[in-house]
């Protein structure tokens, strides 16, 4: 049985993962309408992965005798100044998520819930991969700058990049 404090913290994380999925879906749609088909595919996949992150916690909470709450979500940002601006937002968002995961891990230790602590290790590893990938993408975009040819190649290449490739288990 989950302690109330852990159940609350996990439900907060369900909301964060759901919001992430929603934000990346809006980003994907923006990229698609800007003619950035490769980036759009990458972001649609990223949105799906966040939904999977959410689902894993929903099922974990329910399996442990808690009650997962499916939250209402606010409308995500629909406009971005550029692809660089979009990925900078994505990186900042992932850094925020990593902080929240770390807080959750700390709550697990304080509450001596070692099962949930163990469950959360997958998310700790996943955040390292996601942040590293977002930083790599930002480095590439900074290098490209205003170069349209570079942006064309970037958009073509990012289509085949997936966070899932970098993670050991899904
Ligand atoms: Fe599931 Fe990107 O945090």
mmCIF file of N, CA and C in Angstrom, residues 105-157:
data_model
loop_
_atom_site.group_PDB
_atom_site.id
_atom_site.type_symbol
_atom_site.label_atom_id
_atom_site.label_comp_id
_atom_site.label_asym_id
_atom_site.label_seq_id
_atom_site.Cartn_x
_atom_site.Cartn_y
_atom_site.Cartn_z
ATOM 1 N N UNK A 105 12.341 11.140 -5.836
ATOM 2 C CA UNK A 105 13.272 10.128 -5.314
ATOM 3 C C UNK A 105 13.610 10.439 -3.849
ATOM 4 N N UNK A 106 13.791 11.721 -3.556
ATOM 5 C CA UNK A 106 14.115 12.135 -2.186
ATOM 6 C C UNK A 106 12.948 11.833 -1.234
ATOM 7 N N UNK A 107 11.728 12.083 -1.713
ATOM 8 C CA UNK A 107 10.537 11.787 -0.889
ATOM 9 C C UNK A 107 10.488 10.280 -0.591
ATOM 10 N N UNK A 108 10.795 9.460 -1.609
ATOM 11 C CA UNK A 108 10.791 7.991 -1.427
ATOM 12 C C UNK A 108 11.764 7.588 -0.317
ATOM 13 N N UNK A 109 12.951 8.199 -0.321
ATOM 14 C CA UNK A 109 13.952 7.866 0.701
ATOM 15 C C UNK A 109 13.492 8.323 2.071
ATOM 16 N N UNK A 110 12.957 9.554 2.142
ATOM 17 C CA UNK A 110 12.482 10.084 3.427
ATOM 18 C C UNK A 110 11.360 9.231 4.004
ATOM 19 N N UNK A 111 10.521 8.721 3.100
ATOM 20 C CA UNK A 111 9.368 7.909 3.544
ATOM 21 C C UNK A 111 9.721 6.418 3.638
ATOM 22 N N UNK A 112 10.968 6.101 3.344
ATOM 23 C CA UNK A 112 11.458 4.702 3.363
ATOM 24 C C UNK A 112 10.635 3.782 2.447
ATOM 25 N N UNK A 113 10.216 4.320 1.308
ATOM 26 C CA UNK A 113 9.484 3.495 0.317
ATOM 27 C C UNK A 113 10.509 3.065 -0.743
ATOM 28 N N UNK A 114 11.169 1.943 -0.465
ATOM 29 C CA UNK A 114 12.255 1.514 -1.343
ATOM 30 C C UNK A 114 11.746 0.886 -2.641
ATOM 31 N N UNK A 115 10.515 0.421 -2.630
ATOM 32 C CA UNK A 115 9.931 -0.146 -3.863
ATOM 33 C C UNK A 115 9.708 0.971 -4.882
ATOM 34 N N UNK A 116 9.097 2.069 -4.431
ATOM 35 C CA UNK A 116 8.884 3.194 -5.352
ATOM 36 C C UNK A 116 10.221 3.826 -5.734
ATOM 37 N N UNK A 117 11.151 3.843 -4.780
ATOM 38 C CA UNK A 117 12.492 4.353 -5.072
ATOM 39 C C UNK A 117 13.111 3.553 -6.209
ATOM 40 N N UNK A 118 12.960 2.247 -6.156
ATOM 41 C CA UNK A 118 13.485 1.366 -7.197
ATOM 42 C C UNK A 118 12.767 1.622 -8.531
ATOM 43 N N UNK A 119 11.459 1.748 -8.469
ATOM 44 C CA UNK A 119 10.649 2.030 -9.667
ATOM 45 C C UNK A 119 11.111 3.333 -10.340
ATOM 46 N N UNK A 120 11.452 4.315 -9.531
ATOM 47 C CA UNK A 120 11.813 5.638 -10.070
ATOM 48 C C UNK A 120 13.190 5.665 -10.731
ATOM 49 N N UNK A 121 14.004 4.633 -10.491
ATOM 50 C CA UNK A 121 15.354 4.652 -11.078
ATOM 51 C C UNK A 121 15.316 4.664 -12.600
ATOM 52 N N UNK A 122 14.294 4.035 -13.177
ATOM 53 C CA UNK A 122 14.148 4.052 -14.638
ATOM 54 C C UNK A 122 13.998 5.495 -15.132
ATOM 55 N N UNK A 123 13.237 6.288 -14.370
ATOM 56 C CA UNK A 123 13.008 7.691 -14.752
ATOM 57 C C UNK A 123 14.277 8.526 -14.588
ATOM 58 N N UNK A 124 15.056 8.207 -13.578
ATOM 59 C CA UNK A 124 16.320 8.924 -13.374
ATOM 60 C C UNK A 124 17.219 8.716 -14.592
ATOM 61 N N UNK A 125 17.331 7.455 -15.036
ATOM 62 C CA UNK A 125 18.170 7.131 -16.199
ATOM 63 C C UNK A 125 17.605 7.779 -17.464
ATOM 64 N N UNK A 126 16.311 7.739 -17.608
ATOM 65 C CA UNK A 126 15.641 8.311 -18.788
ATOM 66 C C UNK A 126 15.907 9.825 -18.881
ATOM 67 N N UNK A 127 15.863 10.507 -17.732
ATOM 68 C CA UNK A 127 16.090 11.957 -17.750
ATOM 69 C C UNK A 127 17.504 12.303 -18.195
ATOM 70 N N UNK A 128 18.474 11.478 -17.788
ATOM 71 C CA UNK A 128 19.864 11.734 -18.205
ATOM 72 C C UNK A 128 19.932 11.689 -19.729
ATOM 73 N N UNK A 129 19.296 10.652 -20.323
ATOM 74 C CA UNK A 129 19.302 10.494 -21.785
ATOM 75 C C UNK A 129 18.585 11.658 -22.468
ATOM 76 N N UNK A 130 17.429 12.016 -21.947
ATOM 77 C CA UNK A 130 16.635 13.072 -22.597
ATOM 78 C C UNK A 130 17.351 14.417 -22.554
ATOM 79 N N UNK A 131 17.938 14.724 -21.401
ATOM 80 C CA UNK A 131 18.663 15.995 -21.294
ATOM 81 C C UNK A 131 19.873 15.989 -22.219
ATOM 82 N N UNK A 132 20.599 14.873 -22.266
ATOM 83 C CA UNK A 132 21.800 14.792 -23.110
ATOM 84 C C UNK A 132 21.426 14.978 -24.578
ATOM 85 N N UNK A 133 20.347 14.336 -24.991
ATOM 86 C CA UNK A 133 19.924 14.461 -26.391
ATOM 87 C C UNK A 133 19.496 15.899 -26.701
ATOM 88 N N UNK A 134 18.734 16.507 -25.810
ATOM 89 C CA UNK A 134 18.283 17.892 -26.042
ATOM 90 C C UNK A 134 19.481 18.842 -26.118
ATOM 91 N N UNK A 135 20.515 18.584 -25.302
ATOM 92 C CA UNK A 135 21.717 19.434 -25.346
ATOM 93 C C UNK A 135 22.461 19.249 -26.665
ATOM 94 N N UNK A 136 22.539 18.008 -27.136
ATOM 95 C CA UNK A 136 23.216 17.728 -28.412
ATOM 96 C C UNK A 136 22.483 18.455 -29.538
ATOM 97 N N UNK A 137 21.166 18.380 -29.518
ATOM 98 C CA UNK A 137 20.364 19.049 -30.550
ATOM 99 C C UNK A 137 20.595 20.557 -30.506
ATOM 100 N N UNK A 138 20.630 21.126 -29.296
ATOM 101 C CA UNK A 138 20.864 22.578 -29.168
ATOM 102 C C UNK A 138 22.248 22.959 -29.693
ATOM 103 N N UNK A 139 23.247 22.124 -29.427
ATOM 104 C CA UNK A 139 24.605 22.404 -29.930
ATOM 105 C C UNK A 139 24.598 22.446 -31.452
ATOM 106 N N UNK A 140 23.890 21.481 -32.052
ATOM 107 C CA UNK A 140 23.816 21.434 -33.527
ATOM 108 C C UNK A 140 23.122 22.690 -34.048
ATOM 109 N N UNK A 141 22.005 23.061 -33.434
ATOM 110 C CA UNK A 141 21.248 24.231 -33.910
ATOM 111 C C UNK A 141 22.050 25.517 -33.756
ATOM 112 N N UNK A 142 22.837 25.616 -32.688
ATOM 113 C CA UNK A 142 23.682 26.797 -32.506
ATOM 114 C C UNK A 142 24.722 26.885 -33.611
ATOM 115 N N UNK A 143 25.259 25.715 -34.005
ATOM 116 C CA UNK A 143 26.263 25.658 -35.057
ATOM 117 C C UNK A 143 25.652 26.093 -36.400
ATOM 118 N N UNK A 144 24.419 25.640 -36.636
ATOM 119 C CA UNK A 144 23.729 25.932 -37.902
ATOM 120 C C UNK A 144 23.396 27.421 -38.000
ATOM 121 N N UNK A 145 22.960 27.999 -36.888
ATOM 122 C CA UNK A 145 22.595 29.417 -36.874
ATOM 123 C C UNK A 145 21.497 29.720 -37.875
ATOM 124 N N UNK A 146 21.746 30.665 -38.765
ATOM 125 C CA UNK A 146 20.741 31.096 -39.750
ATOM 126 C C UNK A 146 20.883 30.373 -41.096
ATOM 127 N N UNK A 147 21.805 29.423 -41.158
ATOM 128 C CA UNK A 147 22.093 28.736 -42.422
ATOM 129 C C UNK A 147 20.931 27.821 -42.846
ATOM 130 N N UNK A 148 20.249 28.211 -43.905
ATOM 131 C CA UNK A 148 19.051 27.473 -44.362
ATOM 132 C C UNK A 148 19.392 26.050 -44.824
ATOM 133 N N UNK A 149 20.547 25.906 -45.481
ATOM 134 C CA UNK A 149 20.978 24.585 -45.950
ATOM 135 C C UNK A 149 21.231 23.662 -44.761
ATOM 136 N N UNK A 150 21.856 24.232 -43.741
ATOM 137 C CA UNK A 150 22.137 23.465 -42.525
ATOM 138 C C UNK A 150 20.850 23.029 -41.851
ATOM 139 N N UNK A 151 19.883 23.916 -41.841
ATOM 140 C CA UNK A 151 18.591 23.620 -41.213
ATOM 141 C C UNK A 151 17.871 22.503 -41.978
ATOM 142 N N UNK A 152 17.996 22.552 -43.291
ATOM 143 C CA UNK A 152 17.385 21.512 -44.140
ATOM 144 C C UNK A 152 17.968 20.143 -43.773
ATOM 145 N N UNK A 153 19.300 20.077 -43.662
ATOM 146 C CA UNK A 153 19.955 18.804 -43.335
ATOM 147 C C UNK A 153 19.611 18.354 -41.916
ATOM 148 N N UNK A 154 19.554 19.334 -41.010
ATOM 149 C CA UNK A 154 19.197 19.023 -39.612
ATOM 150 C C UNK A 154 17.814 18.390 -39.563
ATOM 151 N N UNK A 155 16.876 19.005 -40.283
ATOM 152 C CA UNK A 155 15.490 18.511 -40.275
ATOM 153 C C UNK A 155 15.415 17.101 -40.866
ATOM 154 N N UNK A 156 16.227 16.855 -41.871
ATOM 155 C CA UNK A 156 16.235 15.526 -42.487
ATOM 156 C C UNK A 156 16.805 14.488 -41.511
ATOM 157 N N UNK A 157 17.891 14.868 -40.814
ATOM 158 C CA UNK A 157 18.572 13.913 -39.923
ATOM 159 C C UNK A 157 17.797 13.643 -38.635
#
